[in-house]
Amino acid sequence: MTAVLRASSALEPVAGYRLPLRRFAHNRPAVAGLAVVVLFLLFCFVGPLIHPTDQTHTDLTQVNLAPGGARLLGTDAVGHDEFGRLMYGGKVSLLVGLASGVLATVVGTVWGAVAGYAGGWLDAVMMRIVDAGIAIPALFILLVVSAITTPDTLGLIVVLGLVSWLVPSRLVRAETLTLKSRDYVLTLRAIGGTHGRAIGRHILPNSVSTIVVAATFQVADAILLVAYVSYLGLGVQPPSTDWGGMLSAGLTAAYSGRWWLIVPPGLAIILVVCAFNAIGDGLRDAFDVRGRG
Amino acid sequence: METTLYLARRLLQALAVILIVTVVVFCLLHALPGGPARGILGPQATAQQIAAFNHEQGLDRPLPVQYVYYLRTLLHGDLGTSYTLNDAVSRLIEQRLPKTLVLTVLSALAGLAPAIPLGMWQAVRRNKPADHVVTALGFVAYSTPVYFLGLLLILVFTQTLRWFPSQAPQGDTLSQVFADPVALVLPVLTGAASMVAVFSRYMRAATLENLAEDYVRTARAGGSRPAAILWKHVFRNSLTPVIAMLGYYVPVLFGGALVVEQLFNYPGMGLLFWSAAQSSDYPVLLGCVLVISVATVIGTLLADVVQRIVDPRVKAERT
């Protein structure tokens, strides 16, 4: 889905001038978001070491157990421990979300910087391609891809990254447009510096706050997109899973009252996506950069 | 004059974008195993049949030539034939699209109706606890996968309370859809939730922006009551740009419909698309992508133009 929610909340002027880091530290939702992300990373990547469970083999003597006792969140229809599965699936969700969010930001940054810096017809053509990409909703493209092939985790990261770089490219282009007429860039060009140097040494480093904020929102969107993709059947294949896959696997079970198969992964997705959005909001206000959209 | 020029330029851009979309769809069509011949002859066709068809249709000619040919068939409204449903794609979409439009329009209305007053209320009470609570709830609504929300609604309202059915209205005609309004409640609510979150946020921002304008200060100095200023001036000035944002929201609405229709088994275009993905029915998939893209381009164009007319200070963001 797109990131229309973060239109602009930075309307309130920030009194005085403080360092971005301190401003971020004073933003309670952002700090809470950071804590949630750290906790989930520990839970999913360190958790399985403390609470090891078998997530590859089925155990038909232990199916559909209700939460309680050693089975903190019960078991699913093939006997997987649901608490352990939440860690196991979260690994994939977080990994794919983070990696594809970063990939999308990198691709978008390069595209936007080149378009904005070049200007003229090249800029016009590159930005029309971005418009066309935005006109085809990501979910639909992903389903077409799923009809053609079933990607593995790496493939999934690449596909998700390649459908979601468009918004960051617009932001970075806008930033580049304002930066390229700054004196230091003009001076560099006048003394014979290359275009690559102008982009690499001046424009990108000066856009870093915009890029970091965009990346954070991008990760939030990517985690949500991964969940949709798994739900619609293009996700990682069993026995591997992610939170979205757990949700669709628990669908019929939930109808017959086994809520513990869908509520934990659902809440995990909401919490993590909220957390990344809160961090993005906090960073944007701290760096005082324009929202995206 | 300036506006006319702007309109002409935006129209040209929109056409360029649609052309690029057709190139993308054309490339996807040719990336498929078997190419477009499979799209028309079906998955059982032999290699000889495909070769004969390719020659007959000029599909062995250079790609640019074929692209022109493809564009011509598109202009005639021909989107190909479905592999599985044995019908023209354009006819299938014609049947299904109105139902998706009913769902999306109702969801948009059900989302906007609370979002507009909510956003204004937040703006008036900005940075007070109530504002923070609504903002936080909006965050949660925005971060909730649509299908998870729909699932929770089904569990509560269908399984536990038994107020609404878990299946959307069935049937091919719109009158059959409207004959069962109770069954529409859950799908519409599911689609509306994130709209409330997004548009209350827009409305809050637009109201805040207007409250800071000179005309508000002047009216206040002239002795107008705050409520009168809010409803007579700020409301009207904030509403139009926020409504115009709906134009940018078209792809999200279609994406939402895809999920809602699948979850509630509502036979609209989203469900058509989803089942086409399950059966690798490429002509249907790509036909739907084209239709949705064109709708998105038109929505964006309308939103840009309305915002430009409402507030001439808004300069076009894109080149």
Coordinates of C-alpha atoms in Angstrom, one line a residue:
Chain A
M1 CA 0.0 0.0 0.0
T2 CA 1.2 3.5 -0.4
A3 CA 2.3 5.9 2.3
V4 CA -0.4 8.4 2.2
L5 CA -0.8 8.6 5.9
R6 CA 2.3 10.6 6.6
A7 CA 1.1 13.7 4.8
S8 CA 2.4 16.2 7.2
S9 CA 2.5 16.4 11.0
A10 CA 5.5 18.6 11.1
L11 CA 3.3 21.7 11.0
E12 CA 4.1 22.6 14.6
P13 CA 7.2 24.7 14.6
V14 CA 10.1 23.3 16.7
A15 CA 11.0 25.8 19.4
G16 CA 14.7 26.7 19.4
Y17 CA 17.4 24.5 17.8
R18 CA 18.5 21.2 19.2
L19 CA 20.5 18.4 17.7
P20 CA 18.4 15.9 15.7
L21 CA 19.4 13.1 18.0
R22 CA 18.2 14.9 21.1
R23 CA 15.0 15.9 19.4
F24 CA 14.5 12.2 18.5
A25 CA 15.1 11.2 22.1
H26 CA 12.4 13.6 23.3
N27 CA 9.9 12.1 20.8
R28 CA 8.2 9.5 23.0
P29 CA 6.3 7.5 20.2
A30 CA 9.6 7.3 18.2
V31 CA 11.6 6.0 21.2
A32 CA 8.8 3.5 22.0
G33 CA 8.9 2.5 18.3
L34 CA 12.6 1.9 18.5
A35 CA 12.2 -0.2 21.6
V36 CA 9.5 -2.3 19.9
V37 CA 11.7 -2.9 16.9
V38 CA 14.7 -3.9 19.1
L39 CA 12.6 -6.2 21.2
F40 CA 11.1 -7.9 18.1
L41 CA 14.6 -8.3 16.6
L42 CA 15.8 -10.0 19.8
F43 CA 12.6 -12.1 20.0
C44 CA 12.9 -13.4 16.4
F45 CA 16.7 -13.8 16.1
V46 CA 17.9 -14.6 19.6
G47 CA 14.6 -16.0 20.9
P48 CA 14.9 -19.4 19.0
L49 CA 18.3 -19.9 20.8
I50 CA 16.6 -19.6 24.2
H51 CA 13.3 -21.3 23.3
P52 CA 14.2 -23.8 20.5
T53 CA 11.2 -25.5 18.8
D54 CA 11.0 -27.8 15.8
Q55 CA 9.5 -25.8 12.9
T56 CA 10.3 -28.2 10.1
H57 CA 8.8 -31.5 11.2
T58 CA 5.1 -32.0 11.8
D59 CA 4.0 -33.6 15.1
L60 CA 0.6 -35.1 14.7
T61 CA 0.3 -36.0 18.4
Q62 CA 0.5 -32.3 19.3
V63 CA -2.0 -30.7 16.9
N64 CA -4.4 -27.8 17.7
L65 CA -3.5 -27.5 21.4
A66 CA -4.9 -24.5 23.1
P67 CA -2.5 -21.9 24.7
G68 CA -1.3 -22.8 28.1
G69 CA 1.5 -24.6 30.0
A70 CA 4.6 -25.3 27.9
R71 CA 2.7 -24.3 24.8
L72 CA 2.5 -20.6 25.5
L73 CA 0.5 -19.9 22.4
G74 CA -0.7 -23.4 21.6
T75 CA 0.0 -25.4 18.4
D76 CA -1.2 -25.3 14.9
A77 CA -2.9 -27.9 12.7
V78 CA 0.3 -29.8 12.1
G79 CA 1.7 -29.6 15.6
H80 CA 4.1 -26.6 15.3
D81 CA 4.6 -24.7 18.5
E82 CA 2.9 -21.3 17.8
F83 CA 5.2 -19.3 20.1
G84 CA 8.2 -20.6 18.4
R85 CA 6.6 -20.2 15.0
L86 CA 6.0 -16.5 15.8
M87 CA 9.8 -16.1 16.1
Y88 CA 10.5 -18.3 13.1
G89 CA 8.0 -16.4 10.8
G90 CA 9.1 -13.1 12.2
K91 CA 12.7 -13.7 11.1
V92 CA 11.5 -13.9 7.5
S93 CA 9.1 -11.0 7.8
L94 CA 11.7 -8.7 9.3
L95 CA 14.5 -9.8 7.1
V96 CA 12.5 -9.5 3.9
G97 CA 10.9 -6.2 5.0
L98 CA 14.2 -4.6 6.0
A99 CA 16.1 -5.8 3.0
S100 CA 13.5 -4.9 0.4
G101 CA 12.9 -1.6 2.1
V102 CA 16.6 -0.8 1.9
L103 CA 16.9 -2.0 -1.6
A104 CA 13.9 0.1 -2.7
T105 CA 15.5 3.2 -1.1
V106 CA 18.8 2.6 -2.8
V107 CA 17.3 2.1 -6.2
G108 CA 14.9 5.1 -5.7
T109 CA 17.8 7.3 -4.4
V110 CA 20.0 6.6 -7.4
W111 CA 17.1 7.1 -9.9
G112 CA 15.8 10.3 -8.3
A113 CA 19.3 11.8 -7.9
V114 CA 20.2 11.1 -11.5
A115 CA 16.8 12.4 -12.8
G116 CA 16.9 15.6 -10.7
Y117 CA 20.5 16.3 -11.4
A118 CA 20.2 15.7 -15.2
G119 CA 17.1 17.7 -15.6
G120 CA 15.5 18.3 -19.0
W121 CA 14.2 15.5 -21.2
L122 CA 16.0 12.8 -19.3
D123 CA 14.4 13.9 -16.1
A124 CA 11.0 14.1 -17.8
V125 CA 11.3 10.6 -19.2
M126 CA 12.6 9.1 -15.9
M127 CA 9.8 10.7 -13.9
R128 CA 7.1 9.5 -16.4
I129 CA 8.4 6.0 -15.8
V130 CA 8.0 6.6 -12.1
D131 CA 4.4 7.8 -12.7
A132 CA 3.7 4.7 -14.8
G133 CA 5.1 2.5 -12.0
I134 CA 2.9 4.2 -9.4
A135 CA -0.1 3.8 -11.7
I136 CA 0.2 0.0 -11.6
P137 CA -0.5 -0.9 -7.9
A138 CA 2.2 -3.0 -6.4
L139 CA -0.1 -5.7 -5.2
F140 CA -1.4 -6.4 -8.7
I141 CA 2.1 -6.6 -10.2
L142 CA 3.1 -8.9 -7.4
L143 CA 0.2 -11.2 -8.2
V144 CA 1.1 -11.3 -11.9
V145 CA 4.7 -12.2 -10.9
S146 CA 3.3 -14.9 -8.7
A147 CA 1.3 -16.4 -11.6
I148 CA 4.5 -16.6 -13.7
T149 CA 7.0 -17.8 -11.1
T150 CA 7.4 -18.6 -7.4
P151 CA 10.4 -16.7 -6.0
D152 CA 12.5 -17.8 -3.1
T153 CA 13.3 -15.5 -0.2
L154 CA 16.0 -13.6 -2.1
G155 CA 13.8 -13.4 -5.2
L156 CA 11.0 -12.0 -3.0
I157 CA 13.3 -9.3 -1.6
V158 CA 14.3 -8.3 -5.1
V159 CA 10.7 -8.3 -6.5
L160 CA 9.4 -6.3 -3.5
G161 CA 12.3 -3.8 -3.7
L162 CA 11.7 -3.4 -7.4
V163 CA 8.0 -2.5 -7.0
S164 CA 8.4 0.0 -4.2
W165 CA 11.3 2.3 -5.1
L166 CA 9.1 4.9 -6.7
V167 CA 8.1 7.1 -3.8
P168 CA 11.7 7.5 -2.5
S169 CA 12.8 8.4 -6.1
R170 CA 10.4 11.3 -6.1
L171 CA 11.5 12.5 -2.7
V172 CA 15.2 12.3 -3.6
R173 CA 14.6 14.0 -7.0
A174 CA 12.9 16.9 -5.3
E175 CA 15.8 17.2 -2.8
T176 CA 18.3 17.1 -5.7
L177 CA 16.5 19.9 -7.5
T178 CA 17.0 22.2 -4.6
L179 CA 20.6 21.1 -3.9
K180 CA 22.0 21.2 -7.4
S181 CA 21.8 25.0 -7.7
R182 CA 23.6 25.5 -4.4
D183 CA 26.8 27.4 -4.6
Y184 CA 29.1 24.6 -3.6
V185 CA 27.8 22.4 -6.3
L186 CA 28.1 25.2 -8.9
T187 CA 31.6 25.9 -7.7
L188 CA 32.6 22.2 -8.0
R189 CA 31.3 22.2 -11.6
A190 CA 33.1 25.5 -12.4
I191 CA 36.5 24.1 -11.2
G192 CA 35.9 21.0 -13.4
G193 CA 34.5 18.5 -11.0
T194 CA 32.6 15.6 -12.6
H195 CA 28.8 15.1 -12.4
G196 CA 29.4 11.8 -10.5
R197 CA 31.4 13.7 -7.9
A198 CA 28.7 16.4 -7.6
I199 CA 26.1 13.7 -7.0
G200 CA 28.2 11.4 -4.8
R201 CA 30.1 14.0 -2.7
H202 CA 27.5 16.7 -2.3
I203 CA 24.0 15.9 -3.3
L204 CA 23.6 12.5 -1.8
P205 CA 25.4 13.3 1.6
N206 CA 23.2 16.4 1.9
S207 CA 20.1 14.4 1.2
V208 CA 21.0 11.8 3.8
S209 CA 18.2 12.8 6.2
T210 CA 15.6 12.6 3.5
I211 CA 16.9 9.2 2.5
V212 CA 17.0 7.8 6.0
V213 CA 13.4 9.0 6.7
A214 CA 12.2 7.5 3.4
A215 CA 14.0 4.2 4.2
T216 CA 12.3 3.9 7.5
F217 CA 8.8 4.4 6.0
Q218 CA 9.8 2.1 3.2
V219 CA 10.6 -0.7 5.7
A220 CA 7.2 -0.2 7.4
D221 CA 5.5 -0.5 4.0
A222 CA 7.6 -3.4 3.0
I223 CA 6.7 -5.4 6.1
L224 CA 3.0 -4.8 5.4
L225 CA 3.5 -5.7 1.7
V226 CA 5.2 -9.0 2.6
A227 CA 2.2 -9.8 4.8
Y228 CA -0.2 -9.2 1.9
V229 CA 2.0 -11.1 -0.5
S230 CA 2.1 -14.2 1.7
Y231 CA -1.6 -13.9 2.3
L232 CA -2.3 -13.9 -1.4
G233 CA -0.1 -16.9 -2.0
L234 CA 3.2 -15.5 -3.3
G235 CA 5.1 -15.7 0.0
V236 CA 7.8 -18.0 1.1
Q237 CA 6.8 -21.7 0.7
P238 CA 6.2 -24.2 3.5
P239 CA 7.7 -25.4 5.7
S240 CA 9.2 -21.9 5.9
T241 CA 6.7 -19.2 6.8
D242 CA 6.3 -15.5 7.7
W243 CA 3.7 -13.6 9.7
G244 CA 1.5 -13.2 6.7
G245 CA 1.8 -16.8 5.8
M246 CA 0.9 -17.8 9.4
L247 CA -2.3 -15.6 9.1
S248 CA -3.5 -17.3 5.9
A249 CA -2.6 -20.7 7.3
G250 CA -4.6 -20.0 10.4
L251 CA -7.6 -18.7 8.5
T252 CA -9.9 -21.7 8.6
A253 CA -8.7 -22.5 12.1
A254 CA -9.8 -19.1 13.3
Y255 CA -13.3 -19.7 11.9
S256 CA -13.6 -22.7 14.2
G257 CA -12.5 -20.7 17.2
R258 CA -8.7 -21.2 17.3
W259 CA -8.0 -17.5 17.5
W260 CA -4.5 -18.1 18.8
L261 CA -3.3 -19.0 15.3
I262 CA -4.1 -15.6 13.9
V263 CA -4.1 -13.0 16.6
P264 CA -0.4 -13.2 17.6
P265 CA 1.0 -12.9 14.0
G266 CA -1.6 -10.2 13.3
L267 CA -0.7 -8.2 16.3
A268 CA 3.0 -8.7 15.6
I269 CA 2.6 -7.2 12.1
I270 CA 0.6 -4.2 13.5
L271 CA 3.1 -3.5 16.3
V272 CA 6.2 -3.7 14.0
V273 CA 4.7 -1.6 11.2
C274 CA 3.4 1.0 13.8
A275 CA 6.9 1.1 15.3
F276 CA 8.7 1.7 12.1
N277 CA 6.1 4.4 11.2
A278 CA 6.7 6.1 14.6
I279 CA 10.4 6.0 14.1
G280 CA 10.0 7.5 10.7
D281 CA 7.8 10.3 12.0
G282 CA 10.3 10.9 14.8
L283 CA 13.3 11.0 12.4
R284 CA 11.4 13.3 10.0
D285 CA 10.6 15.8 12.8
A286 CA 14.1 15.5 14.2
F287 CA 15.8 16.2 10.9
D288 CA 13.1 18.6 10.0
V289 CA 12.6 17.2 6.5
R290 CA 9.5 17.3 4.4
G291 CA 7.2 14.3 4.6
R292 CA 6.8 12.0 1.7
G293 CA 3.8 11.8 -0.6
Chain B
M1 CA -4.3 31.0 -20.1
E2 CA -1.8 29.6 -17.6
T3 CA -4.4 27.1 -16.5
T4 CA -5.1 26.0 -20.0
L5 CA -1.4 25.5 -20.6
Y6 CA -1.1 23.5 -17.4
L7 CA -4.1 21.4 -18.3
A8 CA -2.7 20.6 -21.8
R9 CA 0.7 19.7 -20.3
R10 CA -0.8 17.5 -17.7
L11 CA -3.0 15.7 -20.3
L12 CA 0.0 15.0 -22.4
Q13 CA 1.9 13.7 -19.4
A14 CA -1.0 11.4 -18.5
L15 CA -1.1 10.0 -22.1
A16 CA 2.7 9.4 -21.9
V17 CA 2.3 7.6 -18.6
I18 CA -0.5 5.4 -20.1
L19 CA 1.7 4.6 -23.1
I20 CA 4.5 3.5 -20.7
V21 CA 2.0 1.3 -18.9
T22 CA 1.0 -0.3 -22.2
V23 CA 4.7 -0.9 -22.9
V24 CA 5.2 -2.6 -19.5
V25 CA 2.1 -4.8 -20.1
F26 CA 3.2 -5.6 -23.6
C27 CA 6.6 -6.7 -22.3
L28 CA 5.0 -8.8 -19.6
L29 CA 2.8 -10.4 -22.2
H30 CA 5.9 -11.3 -24.2
A31 CA 7.8 -12.5 -21.2
L32 CA 5.2 -15.2 -20.7
P33 CA 6.0 -18.8 -21.6
G34 CA 4.6 -19.1 -25.1
G35 CA 3.9 -15.4 -25.5
P36 CA 0.5 -13.9 -26.6
A37 CA -0.3 -17.0 -28.7
R38 CA -0.9 -18.9 -25.5
G39 CA -3.1 -16.1 -24.4
I40 CA -5.5 -16.7 -27.2
L41 CA -5.0 -20.4 -28.1
G42 CA -5.0 -21.6 -24.5
P43 CA -2.5 -23.7 -22.6
Q44 CA -3.2 -26.9 -24.6
A45 CA -2.1 -25.5 -28.0
T46 CA 0.7 -27.4 -29.8
A47 CA 4.0 -25.8 -31.0
Q48 CA 2.8 -26.0 -34.6
Q49 CA -0.5 -24.3 -33.8
I50 CA 1.4 -21.5 -32.0
A51 CA 3.9 -21.1 -34.9
A52 CA 1.0 -20.9 -37.4
F53 CA -0.9 -18.5 -35.2
N54 CA 2.2 -16.3 -34.7
H55 CA 2.7 -16.1 -38.5
E56 CA -0.9 -15.4 -39.2
Q57 CA -1.1 -12.7 -36.6
G58 CA 2.3 -11.2 -37.5
L59 CA 3.8 -12.2 -34.2
D60 CA 7.0 -13.3 -35.9
R61 CA 7.6 -9.7 -36.9
P62 CA 9.9 -7.4 -35.0
L63 CA 8.7 -6.4 -31.5
P64 CA 8.2 -2.7 -32.3
V65 CA 5.8 -3.6 -35.2
Q66 CA 4.0 -5.9 -32.9
Y67 CA 3.7 -3.2 -30.2
V68 CA 1.9 -1.0 -32.7
Y69 CA -0.4 -3.8 -33.6
Y70 CA -1.0 -4.4 -29.9
L71 CA -1.9 -0.8 -29.4
R72 CA -4.3 -0.9 -32.2
T73 CA -6.2 -3.9 -30.7
L74 CA -6.3 -2.0 -27.4
L75 CA -7.8 1.0 -29.0
H76 CA -10.5 -1.2 -30.4
G77 CA -11.3 -2.2 -26.8
D78 CA -9.9 -5.7 -27.4
L79 CA -8.1 -7.0 -24.3
G80 CA -7.8 -10.6 -25.4
T81 CA -9.6 -13.8 -24.3
S82 CA -9.6 -15.5 -20.9
Y83 CA -7.9 -18.9 -20.8
T84 CA -10.3 -20.3 -18.2
L85 CA -13.5 -18.3 -18.4
N86 CA -14.0 -18.7 -22.2
D87 CA -15.0 -15.1 -22.6
A88 CA -13.5 -11.8 -23.8
V89 CA -11.5 -10.1 -21.1
S90 CA -13.2 -6.7 -21.8
R91 CA -16.6 -8.3 -21.3
L92 CA -15.5 -9.9 -18.0
I93 CA -14.2 -6.6 -16.7
E94 CA -17.4 -4.9 -17.9
Q95 CA -19.4 -7.3 -15.8
R96 CA -17.2 -7.2 -12.7
L97 CA -16.0 -3.6 -12.6
P98 CA -19.4 -2.0 -11.5
K99 CA -19.5 -4.3 -8.5
T100 CA -16.0 -3.2 -7.5
L101 CA -17.0 0.4 -8.0
V102 CA -20.0 0.0 -5.7
L103 CA -17.7 -1.5 -3.0
T104 CA -15.0 1.1 -3.3
V105 CA -17.4 4.1 -3.5
L106 CA -19.3 2.9 -0.5
S107 CA -16.1 2.3 1.4
A108 CA -14.8 5.7 0.5
L109 CA -18.0 7.4 1.7
A110 CA -18.1 5.3 4.9
G111 CA -14.5 6.3 5.4
L112 CA -14.8 10.0 4.6
A113 CA -17.9 10.6 6.6
P114 CA -16.3 10.1 10.0
A115 CA -12.8 11.2 8.9
I116 CA -13.7 14.8 7.9
P117 CA -15.2 15.9 11.3
L118 CA -12.7 13.8 13.2
G119 CA -9.8 15.6 11.4
M120 CA -11.3 19.0 12.1
W121 CA -11.9 18.1 15.8
Q122 CA -8.3 17.0 16.1
A123 CA -7.1 20.2 14.5
V124 CA -9.1 22.3 17.0
R125 CA -7.8 20.2 19.9
R126 CA -4.3 19.8 18.5
N127 CA -1.7 18.4 20.8
K128 CA -4.2 17.7 23.5
P129 CA -4.7 14.1 24.7
A130 CA -7.7 13.5 22.5
D131 CA -5.7 14.5 19.4
H132 CA -2.9 12.1 20.4
V133 CA -5.3 9.2 21.0
V134 CA -7.0 9.6 17.6
T135 CA -3.6 9.9 15.9
A136 CA -2.4 6.7 17.6
L137 CA -5.6 4.9 16.6
G138 CA -5.0 6.1 13.1
F139 CA -1.5 4.7 13.1
V140 CA -2.9 1.3 14.3
A141 CA -5.6 1.3 11.6
Y142 CA -3.1 2.2 8.9
S143 CA -0.7 -0.5 10.0
T144 CA -3.3 -3.3 10.1
P145 CA -3.4 -5.5 7.1
V146 CA -6.8 -5.2 5.6
Y147 CA -7.4 -8.9 5.6
F148 CA -6.5 -9.2 9.3
L149 CA -9.0 -6.5 10.1
G150 CA -11.7 -8.2 8.0
L151 CA -10.9 -11.5 9.7
L152 CA -11.3 -9.9 13.1
L153 CA -14.6 -8.3 12.1
I154 CA -15.9 -11.7 10.8
L155 CA -14.9 -13.4 14.1
V156 CA -16.7 -10.8 16.2
F157 CA -19.7 -9.9 14.1
T158 CA -20.4 -13.2 12.3
Q159 CA -19.0 -15.9 14.6
T160 CA -19.8 -14.4 18.0
L161 CA -22.6 -11.8 17.6
R162 CA -24.1 -13.2 14.4
W163 CA -25.1 -9.8 13.2
F164 CA -23.8 -9.9 9.7
P165 CA -23.0 -12.7 7.3
S166 CA -19.3 -13.4 6.5
Q167 CA -20.1 -13.6 2.7
A168 CA -20.7 -10.5 0.6
P169 CA -23.8 -10.3 -1.6
Q170 CA -23.5 -12.8 -4.5
G171 CA -25.1 -12.6 -8.0
D172 CA -24.1 -11.0 -11.2
T173 CA -26.2 -7.8 -11.3
L174 CA -26.0 -4.7 -9.2
S175 CA -29.7 -5.1 -8.1
Q176 CA -28.8 -8.4 -6.6
V177 CA -26.0 -6.7 -4.7
F178 CA -28.2 -4.0 -3.4
A179 CA -30.9 -6.5 -2.5
D180 CA -28.7 -7.8 0.3
P181 CA -27.4 -4.6 2.0
V182 CA -26.8 -6.4 5.4
A183 CA -24.2 -8.5 3.7
L184 CA -22.4 -5.4 2.4
V185 CA -21.7 -4.0 5.9
L186 CA -18.6 -6.0 6.8
P187 CA -16.9 -5.6 3.4
V188 CA -17.5 -1.9 3.3
L189 CA -16.4 -1.4 6.9
T190 CA -13.2 -3.4 6.3
G191 CA -12.4 -1.2 3.3
A192 CA -13.3 2.0 5.1
A193 CA -11.1 1.6 8.2
S194 CA -7.8 2.7 6.7
M195 CA -9.6 5.5 4.8
V196 CA -10.7 7.0 8.2
A197 CA -7.1 6.9 9.3
V198 CA -5.6 8.5 6.2
F199 CA -8.3 11.1 5.5
S200 CA -8.7 12.3 9.1
R201 CA -4.9 12.9 9.0
Y202 CA -5.2 14.9 5.8
M203 CA -8.2 16.8 7.2
R204 CA -6.3 17.6 10.4
A205 CA -3.4 19.0 8.4
A206 CA -5.5 21.0 6.0
T207 CA -7.6 22.5 8.9
L208 CA -4.5 23.4 10.8
E209 CA -3.0 25.0 7.7
N210 CA -6.2 27.1 7.1
L211 CA -6.5 28.0 10.8
A212 CA -3.1 29.7 10.5
E213 CA -4.2 31.8 7.5
D214 CA -4.6 35.6 7.6
Y215 CA -8.3 35.4 6.8
V216 CA -9.0 33.5 10.0
R217 CA -7.1 36.1 12.1
T218 CA -9.0 38.9 10.3
A219 CA -12.4 37.2 10.9
R220 CA -11.5 36.7 14.5
A221 CA -10.4 40.3 14.9
G222 CA -13.7 41.3 13.3
G223 CA -15.5 39.5 16.0
S224 CA -16.8 36.4 14.3
R225 CA -17.4 33.4 16.6
P226 CA -14.8 30.7 16.4
A227 CA -17.4 28.1 15.5
A228 CA -18.7 30.2 12.6
I229 CA -15.2 30.8 11.3
L230 CA -14.5 27.1 11.5
W231 CA -17.6 25.9 9.7
K232 CA -18.1 28.8 7.2
H233 CA -14.6 29.3 6.1
V234 CA -12.1 26.8 7.3
F235 CA -14.3 23.8 6.6
R236 CA -15.0 24.7 3.0
N237 CA -11.4 25.7 2.3
S238 CA -10.0 22.5 3.8
L239 CA -12.6 20.1 2.4
T240 CA -12.0 20.5 -1.3
P241 CA -8.2 19.7 -1.3
V242 CA -8.9 16.7 1.0
I243 CA -11.6 15.3 -1.3
A244 CA -9.2 15.8 -4.2
M245 CA -6.8 13.5 -2.4
L246 CA -9.2 10.7 -3.3
G247 CA -7.8 10.9 -6.8
Y248 CA -4.4 9.8 -5.5
Y249 CA -6.1 7.1 -3.5
V250 CA -7.5 5.2 -6.5
P251 CA -4.7 2.5 -6.6
V252 CA -5.1 2.0 -2.8
L253 CA -8.8 1.6 -3.2
F254 CA -8.3 -1.0 -5.9
G255 CA -5.7 -2.8 -3.8
G256 CA -8.1 -2.8 -0.9
A257 CA -10.9 -4.2 -3.1
L258 CA -8.6 -7.0 -4.2
V259 CA -8.2 -8.2 -0.6
V260 CA -11.7 -7.4 0.6
E261 CA -13.3 -9.2 -2.4
Q262 CA -11.1 -12.2 -1.9
L263 CA -11.9 -12.4 1.9
F264 CA -15.6 -11.9 1.6
N265 CA -16.0 -13.8 -1.7
Y266 CA -17.5 -10.8 -3.5
P267 CA -17.5 -11.4 -7.2
G268 CA -16.0 -8.1 -8.4
M269 CA -12.9 -7.3 -10.4
G270 CA -10.6 -7.9 -7.5
L271 CA -11.8 -11.5 -7.1
L272 CA -11.6 -11.9 -10.9
F273 CA -8.0 -10.8 -10.7
W274 CA -7.2 -13.0 -7.8
S275 CA -8.7 -16.2 -9.3
A276 CA -6.9 -15.3 -12.6
A277 CA -3.6 -15.2 -10.6
Q278 CA -4.4 -18.7 -9.2
S279 CA -5.0 -20.2 -12.7
S280 CA -2.3 -18.2 -14.5
D281 CA -4.9 -16.5 -16.7
Y282 CA -2.6 -13.9 -18.1
P283 CA -5.0 -12.1 -20.5
V284 CA -7.3 -11.4 -17.6
L285 CA -4.5 -10.4 -15.3
L286 CA -2.9 -7.9 -17.7
G287 CA -6.3 -6.6 -18.8
C288 CA -7.2 -5.8 -15.2
V289 CA -3.7 -4.2 -14.7
L290 CA -4.3 -1.9 -17.7
V291 CA -7.8 -0.9 -16.6
I292 CA -6.6 -0.1 -13.0
S293 CA -3.6 1.8 -14.3
V294 CA -5.7 4.0 -16.5
A295 CA -8.1 4.6 -13.6
T296 CA -5.1 5.6 -11.4
V297 CA -3.7 8.0 -14.0
I298 CA -7.1 9.6 -14.4
G299 CA -7.5 9.9 -10.7
T300 CA -4.1 11.5 -10.3
L301 CA -4.8 13.9 -13.1
L302 CA -8.2 14.9 -11.6
A303 CA -6.7 15.4 -8.2
D304 CA -3.8 17.5 -9.6
V305 CA -6.2 19.7 -11.6
V306 CA -8.7 20.2 -8.8
Q307 CA -5.9 21.1 -6.3
R308 CA -4.5 23.5 -8.8
I309 CA -7.8 25.2 -9.4
V310 CA -8.8 25.4 -5.7
D311 CA -5.4 26.8 -4.7
P312 CA -3.4 28.4 -7.5
R313 CA -0.5 28.7 -5.1
V314 CA -0.1 24.9 -5.4
K315 CA 2.5 24.5 -8.1
A316 CA 2.7 21.3 -10.0
E317 CA 5.0 19.0 -8.1
R318 CA 6.1 17.0 -11.1
T319 CA 7.8 18.5 -14.1

